[in-house]
Amino acid sequence: MALDYLSLLNPSQAGAVMNTEGPCMIIAGAGSGKTRVLTYRIAHLLEKGVDPFNILALTFTNKAAKEMRVRIEKVVGPDAKNVWMGTFHSVFARILRSEADKIGYPRSFTIYDTQDSKTLVTQIVKELELDDKLYKPGMVLGRISAAKNKLISVQQYLNDPVIRQDDEAALRPKIGVIYQQYAQRCFKAGAMDFDDLLYQTNVLFKDHVDVLNKYQNIFKYVMVDEYQDTNYSQYLITRKLAAKDRNICVVGDDAQSIYAFRGADISNILNFEKDYPELQVFKLEQNYRSTKNIVRAANSVIKNNKAQLRKDVFSENEEGTLIEVIKAASDNEEGKLIANSIYEDKMNHHLSYDDFAILYRTNAQSRAMEEALRKLNIKYKIVGGLSFYQRKEIKDLVAYLRMTVNPNDEQALRRVINYPKRGIGDTTVSKLINAAEEANHTIWEVVSNADKFLPTRVANPVVGFAEQIKSYTVVAGKEDAFEAAKFIAKNSGMIEELYADKSIEGLSRYENIQELLNGIKEYVDDPEREDKSLASFLQDIALVTDADTKDAQQDGEMVTLMTIHSAKGLEFRNVYIVGMEENLFPSQMMITSRADLEEERRLFYVAITRAEKKLTLSYATSRYQWGNLRSCEKSRFLDEIDPQYVDFKFSASPGSGPGESPFGHVLERRSNLLPPAPRKTVAKGYTPPADFQPSDTSNLTTGQRVEHPKFGFGTVAKLETQAGSTKAIIQFEEVGEKTLLLSFAKLRVL
């Protein structure tokens, strides 16, 4: 039987499978057959006669554990069912069920999900009479979770001066008290949250050496998948369990460590050898997934990271096409180009839409992609997140917009009457609904005359809400959809509420509201659209989202849209990575330290290595931010790719006629039927004189000579003003024609 699977492995894989004794680290490059090696390693142990009950295999997803168990069963039969295999949380919940009484919990303890935990934190904040705007449940739970993952107990939290100073600086000095109350209430209720499953396992092993010895004798072989994603709590558990026999095998790739924001600690894999000096290291460096060009491009990027385990990933697949880079004039145009490219590739190469994936850094970027795909009737699915218009914060703001246009919209009213909180509880809403039924009125008629139906104290916030909606209706009657939506988002308190939440989720929701407003701005800026009212916009998105959701459910062949974080572990024939711009990717929040920037670079490496045959990167030279057109700079990561693997397949040039974008550009693609056009020679770089000072360009006219600090000398060929922004098309002597936004361009008028 052994020959059957060993013959399927390359020498590095076979070495990792057969060397089962002692500590072992398998550094598995992208697409190198990591799951196969881990699976066959367990199968090999069973073939050697190891009792399956003595093997512990820890994964990060139930899907990975299930897939491995099925594969092992095919090799060795039903014995595979007896291996201790599963996620960290599932395996240690199983252990805690047996041992919980040792640490004062019932064996039938409840496991709280995130919503249970948030509800409990909300109750505690209310009981302590704290400001619920400062102590938001998501933020508080994030702080408690981080503490538990670092094994910081309640007492340590309360007594640590550094932690106390951090909370006081954030104007939240009572988080330690909430943590204390939360832990006490969970314990009293016989409940653990997800973090407790690891935290309490550590407590169990620390306080009860007999229990630790018991499981050390059971788990003679410990294997950990995706080791680069482990946190301190997980690291300590696995180290303790393997301390007796030291048969620990960790599998991972430091170049794919992208979850620091969830507590993952890359030093666990980088410093693994310090814990086990006798360590055997096996490097799986052959990539079976991607073309040579894609693998080499990925290597040229990741080599810029200093903190890494060096390896030489290679591919023996075909050379493949060069990586295409798309430069677009705007994010909207970027979406159109991507959609067109997908449509053309599908038709020209007889592909399925399932062969395509669009990856982005933030969920908010899906909007432009979704709209462009819909216009070409290309079906798509959102993975790891809701469709843009289905996200809670988007539905909340759209509900306000719907109420503004139609105050009798009962579902919209129920959604926002107490969001953000204004003291209108469920009891009051029930009274309003009952009053409407008894008087045969719409709920809005009752709400707008609440003082006739409710006691004054209860009626006041309802009357205030009604006045708000009436003011929005007045604004919507005078202004276009964007101005009305911006006014509503600001005056409803939604923007302030989301901006105050500094958690990862809060930031994402804030960005999504910004992106919705960007979409409305593009809607009203469309010169061919006559009706720019809020009612028209709402009808447009209602027709699109409802119809397309139904269509998508009928057709299984769809383009996949997801964040790069969600794409880890997946692969697609053709991959598009969009939004390759500074402050977007790398994120502006991740460029203040080397460690953060290197995590962003690893994220880019993960994105590149999802592609099998074709990789396309794109960036926009301008994006809307809160309704204002902003100039964008291409990502530094694009410059880190060795130029020999890149082809600027698309270009943007001024023009007019069919296909013109809202920014006055016609997008031209080199025809496959013609030889490549000669590229312009770009000057190495212009060095401005020491006394260079930009001029006031508000009165710039065509024909004027100007100097630019990067492009040198040129002549203004054309000036265009759209949406309050003025563009200058300038013919430079060295680099040819460039289109610059005057609000950002640094020009000296000669």
XYZ file of C-alpha atoms in Angstrom:
750
model
C 0.000 0.000 0.000
C 2.848 2.407 0.863
C 4.180 2.380 -2.692
C 0.781 3.468 -3.991
C 0.967 6.905 -2.417
C 4.726 7.381 -2.098
C 5.043 6.999 -5.858
C 2.770 10.045 -6.233
C 5.159 12.329 -4.331
C 8.232 14.286 -5.374
C 11.438 13.754 -3.299
C 10.771 16.684 -0.926
C 7.195 15.594 -0.343
C 8.255 11.981 0.220
C 10.876 13.051 2.773
C 8.280 15.054 4.704
C 5.888 12.086 4.680
C 8.372 9.376 5.746
C 10.312 11.213 8.483
C 7.755 10.903 11.235
C 9.890 10.885 14.389
C 10.926 14.027 16.226
C 10.071 17.685 15.526
C 9.483 18.541 11.880
C 8.632 21.710 9.975
C 7.250 21.496 6.455
C 7.540 24.841 4.679
C 4.930 24.525 1.967
C 5.059 27.098 -0.823
C 1.868 28.111 -2.610
C 0.389 25.324 -4.738
C 3.001 22.800 -3.557
C 0.661 19.982 -2.513
C 0.568 20.765 1.209
C -2.720 18.961 1.903
C -1.530 15.875 0.053
C 1.651 15.722 2.152
C -0.162 16.155 5.469
C -2.740 13.551 4.457
C -0.169 10.966 3.356
C 1.955 11.628 6.443
C -0.948 10.578 8.658
C -1.643 7.615 6.348
C 2.030 6.617 6.601
C 1.866 6.689 10.415
C -1.172 4.408 10.336
C 0.558 2.083 7.846
C 3.480 1.849 10.299
C 1.085 0.639 12.990
C 0.564 3.820 15.013
C -2.787 3.747 16.832
C -5.066 6.366 15.170
C -6.206 7.468 18.661
C -2.603 8.607 19.285
C -2.603 11.075 16.369
C -3.788 14.672 16.745
C -4.193 16.722 13.539
C -5.250 20.360 13.969
C -6.613 22.456 11.097
C -8.173 25.899 10.776
C -11.368 24.916 8.970
C -13.795 22.033 9.295
C -13.709 21.742 5.508
C -9.946 21.070 5.536
C -10.326 18.445 8.281
C -13.151 16.689 6.450
C -11.230 16.685 3.156
C -8.136 15.211 4.819
C -10.130 12.514 6.618
C -11.769 11.410 3.358
C -8.381 11.247 1.615
C -6.777 9.238 4.438
C -9.704 6.819 4.449
C -9.120 6.116 0.755
C -5.552 5.054 1.576
C -5.882 3.178 4.868
C -9.579 2.485 5.292
C -11.960 3.135 8.232
C -9.122 3.537 10.784
C -8.951 7.158 9.592
C -12.180 7.868 11.495
C -10.362 7.378 14.815
C -7.694 10.057 14.272
C -8.236 13.122 16.476
C -8.723 15.550 13.630
C -10.487 18.895 13.491
C -10.185 22.607 14.149
C -8.490 23.886 17.295
C -11.878 24.918 18.679
C -13.663 21.641 17.922
C -10.883 19.412 19.295
C -10.398 21.344 22.535
C -14.130 21.768 23.090
C -14.238 17.967 23.002
C -11.461 17.768 25.622
C -13.122 20.408 27.802
C -16.397 18.449 27.725
C -14.544 15.650 29.514
C -12.510 17.809 31.888
C -14.594 20.947 32.492
C -15.445 20.060 36.103
C -11.722 20.394 36.957
C -11.941 24.148 36.293
C -15.415 24.658 37.775
C -17.530 24.435 34.624
C -20.302 21.894 34.011
C -19.511 19.349 31.298
C -22.659 20.502 29.545
C -21.374 24.090 29.279
C -22.908 26.363 26.660
C -20.798 27.815 23.861
C -21.722 31.437 23.191
C -21.606 32.607 19.610
C -20.633 36.176 18.722
C -24.189 37.475 18.974
C -24.652 35.941 22.448
C -21.430 37.610 23.568
C -22.421 40.986 22.125
C -25.804 40.836 23.831
C -24.159 40.090 27.178
C -21.635 42.934 26.780
C -24.482 45.303 25.867
C -26.333 44.348 29.058
C -23.216 44.852 31.186
C -22.509 48.277 29.650
C -26.104 49.293 30.370
C -25.965 48.000 33.965
C -22.693 49.855 34.602
C -24.342 53.014 33.184
C -21.530 53.507 30.674
C -21.762 55.371 27.370
C -22.801 52.748 24.803
C -21.329 54.879 22.025
C -17.891 54.602 23.623
C -18.275 51.009 24.760
C -19.615 49.380 21.609
C -20.004 45.605 22.026
C -17.903 44.742 18.966
C -15.025 46.921 20.105
C -15.170 45.700 23.726
C -15.314 42.049 22.632
C -12.351 42.611 20.323
C -10.323 43.894 23.269
C -11.379 40.968 25.490
C -10.655 38.494 22.681
C -7.147 39.905 22.160
C -6.475 39.551 25.893
C -7.651 35.940 25.986
C -5.610 35.012 22.910
C -2.537 36.324 24.734
C -3.624 34.427 27.887
C -4.139 37.625 29.873
C -6.511 36.866 32.741
C -8.991 39.325 34.212
C -6.711 40.035 37.173
C -3.664 40.532 34.949
C -5.689 42.877 32.760
C -6.855 44.948 35.742
C -3.400 45.095 37.339
C -1.285 45.781 34.228
C -0.365 49.517 34.139
C 0.362 49.472 30.375
C -3.037 47.978 29.545
C -4.715 50.445 31.902
C -2.933 53.369 30.235
C -3.988 52.119 26.767
C -7.648 51.986 27.801
C -7.492 55.377 29.493
C -5.856 56.926 26.413
C -8.714 55.499 24.319
C -11.183 57.114 26.791
C -12.458 53.638 27.738
C -11.021 53.063 31.233
C -13.731 50.573 32.230
C -12.999 47.819 29.714
C -11.200 45.834 32.427
C -14.300 46.065 34.643
C -16.488 44.907 31.730
C -14.060 42.013 31.078
C -14.343 41.065 34.767
C -18.152 41.198 34.732
C -18.297 39.355 31.402
C -16.070 36.518 32.676
C -18.065 36.233 35.889
C -21.397 36.167 34.060
C -20.178 33.551 31.565
C -18.858 31.402 34.399
C -22.075 31.776 36.408
C -24.106 30.837 33.318
C -21.871 27.841 32.631
C -20.894 29.295 29.264
C -17.726 29.747 27.238
C -17.234 31.901 24.162
C -15.032 30.820 21.240
C -11.885 32.325 22.755
C -12.555 30.526 26.036
C -12.264 27.153 24.306
C -8.538 27.847 23.907
C -8.051 30.058 26.963
C -9.679 27.578 29.344
C -7.737 24.680 27.774
C -4.550 26.529 28.693
C -5.895 27.105 32.210
C -6.744 23.393 32.452
C -3.263 22.272 31.372
C -1.525 24.862 33.596
C -3.493 24.158 36.780
C -3.904 20.388 36.373
C -0.634 18.718 35.407
C -2.289 15.290 35.686
C -4.715 16.229 32.921
C -1.867 17.547 30.756
C 0.074 14.296 31.297
C -2.992 12.302 30.312
C -3.270 14.023 26.926
C 0.490 14.019 26.365
C 0.301 10.213 26.623
C -2.682 10.082 24.273
C -1.273 12.396 21.584
C 2.052 10.814 20.674
C 2.013 12.579 17.275
C 0.850 16.183 16.928
C 0.377 17.831 13.528
C -0.674 21.434 12.901
C -1.787 22.754 9.517
C -1.453 26.461 8.566
C 0.928 26.969 11.475
C 1.721 30.523 10.357
C -1.849 31.454 11.364
C -1.601 30.309 15.001
C -1.826 32.748 17.897
C 0.023 32.606 21.217
C -2.711 30.557 22.899
C -2.643 27.903 20.139
C 1.146 27.861 20.110
C 1.298 27.178 23.853
C -1.276 24.357 23.747
C 0.517 22.482 20.961
C 3.927 22.986 22.576
C 2.664 21.564 25.896
C 1.008 18.561 24.268
C 4.153 17.678 22.282
C 6.568 18.230 25.180
C 6.805 14.539 26.148
C 7.410 12.741 22.820
C 8.416 15.823 20.785
C 6.785 14.315 17.704
C 5.356 17.592 16.490
C 4.990 18.425 12.809
C 3.929 21.875 11.706
C 3.005 22.727 8.134
C 2.754 26.235 6.783
C 4.147 29.054 4.696
C 5.374 32.208 6.371
C 4.837 34.002 3.047
C 1.096 33.392 3.459
C 0.730 34.710 7.014
C -2.019 37.317 6.579
C -4.134 37.195 9.744
C -2.255 39.346 12.255
C -5.439 41.365 12.791
C -7.037 38.192 14.178
C -4.135 37.587 16.533
C -1.974 35.333 14.318
C 1.704 35.590 15.247
C 4.146 34.968 12.393
C 6.981 34.563 14.909
C 5.511 31.147 15.827
C 6.733 29.731 12.509
C 9.785 31.993 12.099
C 11.145 31.011 15.533
C 10.000 27.380 15.598
C 13.569 26.094 15.497
C 14.377 27.854 18.795
C 11.977 25.515 20.613
C 13.248 22.433 18.779
C 16.989 22.607 17.964
C 16.879 19.034 16.549
C 14.244 20.147 14.051
C 14.042 18.565 10.583
C 12.983 21.032 7.881
C 11.431 20.032 4.555
C 10.779 22.639 1.893
C 8.037 22.005 -0.635
C 9.124 24.405 -3.358
C 7.536 23.058 -6.527
C 4.346 24.894 -7.406
C 1.917 22.621 -9.293
C -0.772 25.271 -9.657
C 0.555 28.239 -11.599
C 2.520 29.043 -14.739
C 6.220 29.874 -14.535
C 5.570 33.573 -15.145
C 3.085 33.798 -12.255
C 5.376 31.930 -9.837
C 8.422 34.012 -10.772
C 6.447 37.246 -10.448
C 5.276 36.208 -6.974
C 8.866 35.389 -5.993
C 10.081 38.785 -7.184
C 7.556 40.469 -4.873
C 7.989 38.415 -1.695
C 11.797 38.616 -1.782
C 11.385 42.222 -0.575
C 10.297 40.979 2.862
C 13.077 40.781 5.429
C 11.247 38.603 7.986
C 10.922 35.272 6.178
C 12.114 31.702 5.805
C 14.013 31.654 2.513
C 12.838 29.242 -0.153
C 12.997 29.005 -3.938
C 9.515 28.276 -5.246
C 9.517 27.102 -8.863
C 7.123 25.674 -11.420
C 7.614 23.120 -14.179
C 4.344 24.138 -15.839
C 4.279 26.103 -19.088
C 5.740 29.620 -19.250
C 2.259 31.113 -19.603
C 1.204 34.580 -20.639
C 2.692 37.701 -19.082
C 0.837 39.383 -16.237
C -1.464 42.040 -17.681
C -1.701 45.433 -15.991
C -4.780 47.558 -16.607
C -4.614 51.293 -16.018
C -8.034 52.930 -15.794
C -9.094 56.540 -15.447
C -11.499 55.754 -12.586
C -12.749 52.900 -10.435
C -15.936 52.848 -12.504
C -13.896 52.493 -15.683
C -11.751 49.846 -13.990
C -14.909 47.786 -13.459
C -15.898 48.143 -17.128
C -12.464 47.032 -18.321
C -12.434 43.997 -16.037
C -15.943 42.974 -17.095
C -15.039 43.363 -20.782
C -11.856 41.343 -20.309
C -13.755 38.501 -18.614
C -16.376 38.466 -21.356
C -13.744 38.409 -24.130
C -11.634 35.691 -22.492
C -14.671 33.520 -21.913
C -15.735 33.768 -25.541
C -12.265 33.571 -27.139
C -11.018 30.636 -25.055
C -14.321 28.771 -24.504
C -14.120 29.159 -20.724
C -16.742 29.052 -17.985
C -17.467 32.040 -15.754
C -16.479 29.727 -12.877
C -12.895 30.030 -14.189
C -12.740 33.721 -13.170
C -12.211 35.438 -9.818
C -11.986 39.125 -8.942
C -10.036 39.806 -5.743
C -9.989 43.094 -3.831
C -8.469 44.470 -0.635
C -11.731 45.784 0.884
C -15.352 44.698 0.510
C -16.362 48.214 -0.544
C -14.575 47.720 -3.874
C -17.117 45.144 -5.011
C -19.677 47.820 -5.978
C -17.986 49.037 -9.167
C -17.225 45.429 -10.170
C -20.788 44.251 -9.511
C -22.323 47.063 -11.532
C -19.984 46.514 -14.495
C -20.654 42.759 -14.529
C -24.420 43.286 -14.356
C -24.329 45.608 -17.360
C -22.821 42.783 -19.437
C -25.260 40.255 -17.931
C -22.343 38.371 -16.351
C -23.533 36.382 -13.340
C -21.412 36.595 -10.199
C -21.355 35.504 -6.576
C -19.913 37.250 -3.534
C -17.820 34.939 -1.333
C -16.958 35.760 2.270
C -19.344 38.674 2.340
C -22.772 39.843 1.280
C -23.562 41.435 -2.041
C -22.896 45.161 -1.679
C -26.532 46.200 -1.439
C -27.294 43.410 1.054
C -24.827 44.588 3.694
C -26.439 45.851 6.890
C -25.028 49.374 6.796
C -26.004 49.774 3.129
C -29.524 48.504 3.835
C -29.714 50.924 6.786
C -28.823 53.980 4.708
C -30.991 52.820 1.792
C -33.875 52.440 4.292
C -33.415 56.122 5.231
C -33.430 57.016 1.527
C -36.592 54.945 0.997
C -38.290 56.620 3.980
C -37.369 59.999 2.519
C -39.018 59.181 -0.790
C -41.932 57.216 0.669
C -42.564 57.753 4.416
C -45.270 55.051 4.356
C -42.621 52.366 3.698
C -43.218 50.408 6.920
C -40.255 48.020 6.601
C -37.850 50.905 6.097
C -39.347 52.751 9.064
C -39.002 49.751 11.378
C -35.361 49.408 10.329
C -34.251 52.954 11.123
C -36.684 54.380 13.679
C -34.176 53.620 16.435
C -30.926 53.553 14.442
C -28.747 55.243 15.470
C -30.283 54.874 18.920
C -32.638 57.691 19.837
C -34.564 56.156 22.748
C -37.373 54.510 20.782
C -37.511 50.984 22.150
C -39.339 47.887 20.933
C -42.223 48.572 23.338
C -42.768 52.022 21.839
C -42.647 50.638 18.298
C -45.240 48.001 19.271
C -47.513 50.752 20.668
C -47.144 52.729 17.435
C -48.038 49.685 15.353
C -51.057 48.891 17.540
C -52.237 52.513 17.408
C -51.977 52.499 13.607
C -54.057 49.323 13.419
C -56.709 50.608 15.823
C -57.057 53.981 14.081
C -56.744 52.429 10.604
C -53.782 54.731 9.885
C -50.440 54.033 8.293
C -47.652 53.750 10.824
C -46.156 56.958 9.405
C -49.381 58.865 10.151
C -49.115 57.728 13.749
C -45.370 58.446 13.941
C -45.732 61.949 12.537
C -48.499 62.654 15.101
C -47.029 60.637 17.966
C -48.003 63.217 20.629
C -51.682 62.302 20.007
C -51.098 58.594 20.595
C -48.332 58.375 23.223
C -47.439 60.028 26.553
C -45.282 63.140 26.061
C -42.053 61.606 27.423
C -42.340 58.603 25.086
C -43.627 60.636 22.149
C -40.823 63.229 22.064
C -38.096 61.072 20.397
C -40.693 59.748 17.914
C -41.728 63.299 17.003
C -38.033 64.169 16.591
C -37.574 61.227 14.209
C -40.586 62.302 12.149
C -39.236 65.863 11.873
C -35.908 64.423 10.677
C -37.568 62.458 7.883
C -39.646 65.478 6.845
C -36.480 67.590 6.580
C -34.880 64.910 4.402
C -37.917 64.959 2.116
C -37.558 68.729 1.682
C -33.861 68.387 0.765
C -34.572 65.510 -1.658
C -37.159 67.681 -3.412
C -34.563 70.375 -4.088
C -31.304 68.466 -4.585
C -30.081 65.613 -6.745
C -29.705 62.070 -5.393
C -26.104 62.541 -4.246
C -26.608 65.784 -2.342
C -29.732 64.367 -0.700
C -28.033 61.075 0.258
C -24.974 62.888 1.631
C -27.215 65.138 3.728
C -29.190 62.152 5.063
C -26.107 60.031 5.843
C -24.597 62.903 7.818
C -27.685 64.208 9.613
C -29.079 60.790 10.517
C -25.981 60.195 12.640
C -24.968 57.102 10.658
C -21.604 58.453 9.503
C -20.688 59.596 13.020
C -21.786 56.240 14.470
C -19.717 54.171 12.021
C -16.697 56.482 12.169
C -16.540 56.089 15.946
C -16.187 52.305 15.636
C -12.450 51.733 15.087
C -12.671 47.935 14.867
C -11.860 46.143 11.596
C -15.587 45.555 11.023
C -16.451 49.156 11.893
C -13.892 50.512 9.440
C -15.261 48.226 6.719
C -18.838 49.446 7.329
C -17.674 53.072 7.229
C -15.888 52.445 3.908
C -19.010 50.792 2.495
C -21.145 53.876 3.220
C -18.480 55.991 1.498
C -18.602 53.625 -1.464
C -22.410 53.836 -1.717
C -22.164 57.635 -1.833
C -19.470 57.311 -4.511
C -21.855 55.178 -6.563
C -24.657 57.738 -6.208
C -22.241 60.496 -7.266
C -21.312 58.546 -10.398
C -25.033 58.010 -11.024
C -25.822 61.737 -11.026
C -22.621 62.600 -12.948
C -23.698 60.435 -15.882
C -24.334 63.026 -18.646
C -26.850 60.746 -20.379
C -29.078 60.440 -17.305
C -31.931 62.953 -17.292
C -33.580 62.097 -13.959
C -30.991 62.484 -11.216
C -33.466 62.368 -8.321
C -33.247 60.162 -5.265
C -36.442 58.365 -6.313
C -34.899 57.510 -9.686
C -31.723 56.145 -8.069
C -33.703 53.971 -5.635
C -35.767 52.540 -8.474
C -32.574 51.799 -10.410
C -30.914 49.800 -7.630
C -34.166 48.066 -6.647
C -34.696 46.752 -10.182
C -31.081 45.685 -10.534
C -30.646 43.904 -7.211
C -33.986 42.081 -7.170
C -33.833 40.804 -10.736
C -30.196 39.812 -10.666
C -30.468 37.922 -7.402
C -33.148 35.725 -8.952
C -31.211 35.231 -12.186
C -28.025 34.340 -10.349
C -29.829 31.621 -8.417
C -30.974 29.993 -11.656
C -27.511 29.853 -13.217
C -24.693 27.995 -11.471
C -21.924 29.414 -13.668
C -20.697 32.608 -12.028
C -17.660 34.844 -11.640
C -16.393 34.813 -8.041
C -15.865 38.105 -6.182
C -14.093 38.137 -2.808
C -11.552 39.844 -0.609
C -8.009 38.490 -0.797
C -8.282 37.315 2.811
C -11.270 35.166 1.817
C -9.394 33.742 -1.190
C -6.635 32.078 0.834
C -6.477 28.363 0.043
C -8.463 28.727 -3.200
C -7.355 28.729 -6.830
C -8.844 29.929 -10.127
C -7.810 29.693 -13.760
C -7.978 33.464 -14.325
C -7.546 35.945 -11.469
C -8.048 39.726 -11.441
C -6.562 41.732 -8.547
C -8.190 45.169 -8.617
C -7.457 48.472 -6.868
C -3.658 48.232 -7.004
C -3.173 51.731 -5.602
C -1.226 53.301 -2.763
C -3.337 53.681 0.398
C -5.738 51.042 -0.906
C -3.302 48.160 -1.435
C -1.119 48.531 0.568
C -3.779 49.901 2.893
C -3.042 53.330 4.343
C -3.430 51.719 7.788
C -0.605 49.262 7.039
C 2.274 51.464 5.906
C 3.440 52.932 9.207
C 5.664 49.998 10.223
C 7.788 47.396 8.459
C 5.851 44.544 10.074
C 2.508 45.853 8.781
C 3.862 46.564 5.296
C 5.366 43.074 5.098
C 1.970 41.594 6.020
C 0.403 43.581 3.157
C 3.094 42.252 0.818
C 2.332 38.699 1.953
C -1.319 39.415 1.208
C -0.352 40.453 -2.337
C 1.728 37.268 -2.637
C -1.314 35.206 -1.629
C -3.420 37.021 -4.233
C -0.913 36.436 -7.046
C -0.574 32.739 -6.250
C -4.328 32.089 -6.513
C -3.966 32.253 -10.322
C -3.342 29.140 -12.409
C -3.102 30.363 -16.034
C -3.704 34.091 -16.263
C -3.225 36.988 -13.832
C -4.455 40.538 -14.397
C -3.724 43.506 -12.129
C -5.567 46.817 -12.346
C -5.489 50.282 -10.837
C -7.345 53.561 -11.300
C -5.768 56.985 -11.556
C -8.769 58.545 -9.785
C -11.473 57.410 -7.395
C -14.450 59.067 -5.750
C -14.116 59.607 -2.011
C -17.172 61.010 -0.303
C -18.320 62.356 -3.649
C -15.055 64.112 -4.491
C -12.799 62.933 -7.267
C -9.371 62.043 -5.843
C -6.166 61.405 -7.719
C -4.607 57.974 -7.105
C -1.061 56.674 -7.370
C -0.329 53.129 -8.487
C 0.718 50.679 -5.786
C 4.382 50.286 -4.895
C 3.785 46.530 -5.205
C 3.398 46.875 -8.992
C 6.927 48.258 -9.162
C 8.227 45.311 -7.144
C 7.243 42.799 -9.825
C 10.175 42.080 -12.142
C 9.259 43.967 -15.374
C 10.070 40.928 -17.560
C 6.891 39.229 -16.270
C 4.542 42.180 -16.865
C 2.710 43.460 -19.945
C 0.799 46.746 -19.950
C -1.913 45.329 -22.143
C -4.332 48.220 -21.796
C -3.749 51.938 -22.065
C -5.879 55.038 -21.699
C -5.665 57.897 -24.165
C -7.707 61.052 -24.761
C -10.357 60.950 -27.416
C -14.067 61.027 -28.099
C -16.756 58.882 -29.549
C -18.248 55.517 -28.628
C -16.846 53.986 -25.466
C -15.802 57.305 -23.978
C -15.642 57.169 -20.202
C -17.123 59.843 -17.921
C -13.561 61.208 -17.620
C -13.016 61.862 -21.311
C -10.886 58.816 -22.106
C -11.330 56.204 -24.786
C -9.964 52.840 -23.750
C -7.979 51.074 -26.448
C -6.800 47.492 -26.454
C -4.007 46.208 -28.658
C -5.561 43.880 -31.218
C -4.341 40.292 -31.148
C -4.409 40.386 -34.956
C -1.819 43.157 -35.224
C 1.827 43.283 -34.210
C 2.392 45.132 -30.930
C 2.591 48.887 -31.297
C 5.973 50.369 -30.367
C 6.011 51.629 -26.785
C 6.830 55.203 -25.932
C 10.214 55.727 -24.432
C 9.728 57.242 -21.005
C 12.401 59.450 -19.568
C 14.269 57.991 -16.614
C 13.013 60.874 -14.517
C 13.122 64.648 -14.469
C 14.935 66.418 -11.627
C 13.395 69.829 -10.907
C 15.596 72.776 -9.923
C 16.091 73.462 -6.204
C 13.910 76.588 -6.363
C 10.904 74.760 -7.902
C 7.644 76.116 -6.480
C 4.170 75.158 -7.847
C 2.105 78.046 -9.244
C -1.562 78.903 -8.760
C -3.200 77.097 -11.700
C -6.745 78.421 -11.234
C -6.304 80.682 -14.300
C -4.369 78.204 -16.449
C -5.147 78.431 -20.191
C -4.452 76.247 -23.203
C -1.159 76.912 -24.946
C 0.660 77.875 -21.741
C 4.064 76.353 -21.004
C 4.386 74.546 -17.670
C 6.967 72.615 -15.665
C 6.157 69.444 -13.661
C 8.527 68.036 -10.966
C 8.355 64.541 -12.459
C 7.485 64.951 -16.155
C 9.508 68.071 -16.962
C 8.440 70.759 -19.483
C 5.231 70.710 -21.493
C 2.434 72.659 -23.160
C -1.227 72.695 -22.059
C -3.191 71.143 -24.925
C -6.675 71.071 -23.409
C -8.599 71.891 -20.227
C -11.783 70.075 -19.146
C -14.036 70.671 -16.130
C -16.369 67.965 -14.816
C -18.042 67.526 -11.439
C -16.180 70.544 -10.091
C -12.758 69.142 -10.994
C -10.540 70.528 -13.765
C -8.261 68.277 -15.804
C -5.362 69.503 -17.901
C -4.184 67.473 -20.874
C -0.527 68.400 -21.257
C 1.948 67.447 -24.013
C 5.286 66.929 -22.247
C 8.533 66.994 -24.207
C 9.982 63.796 -22.714
C 7.071 61.580 -21.656
C 4.369 62.547 -24.125
C 0.770 63.335 -23.247
C -0.448 63.227 -19.640
C -3.837 64.030 -18.117
C -3.567 65.678 -14.687
C -6.114 66.878 -12.139
C -5.196 70.491 -11.387
C -6.277 70.119 -7.754
C -3.432 67.623 -7.298
C -0.912 68.416 -10.031
C 2.110 70.469 -8.979
C 2.738 72.713 -11.977
C 4.912 75.777 -12.351
C 3.566 78.110 -15.020
C 6.439 79.441 -17.152
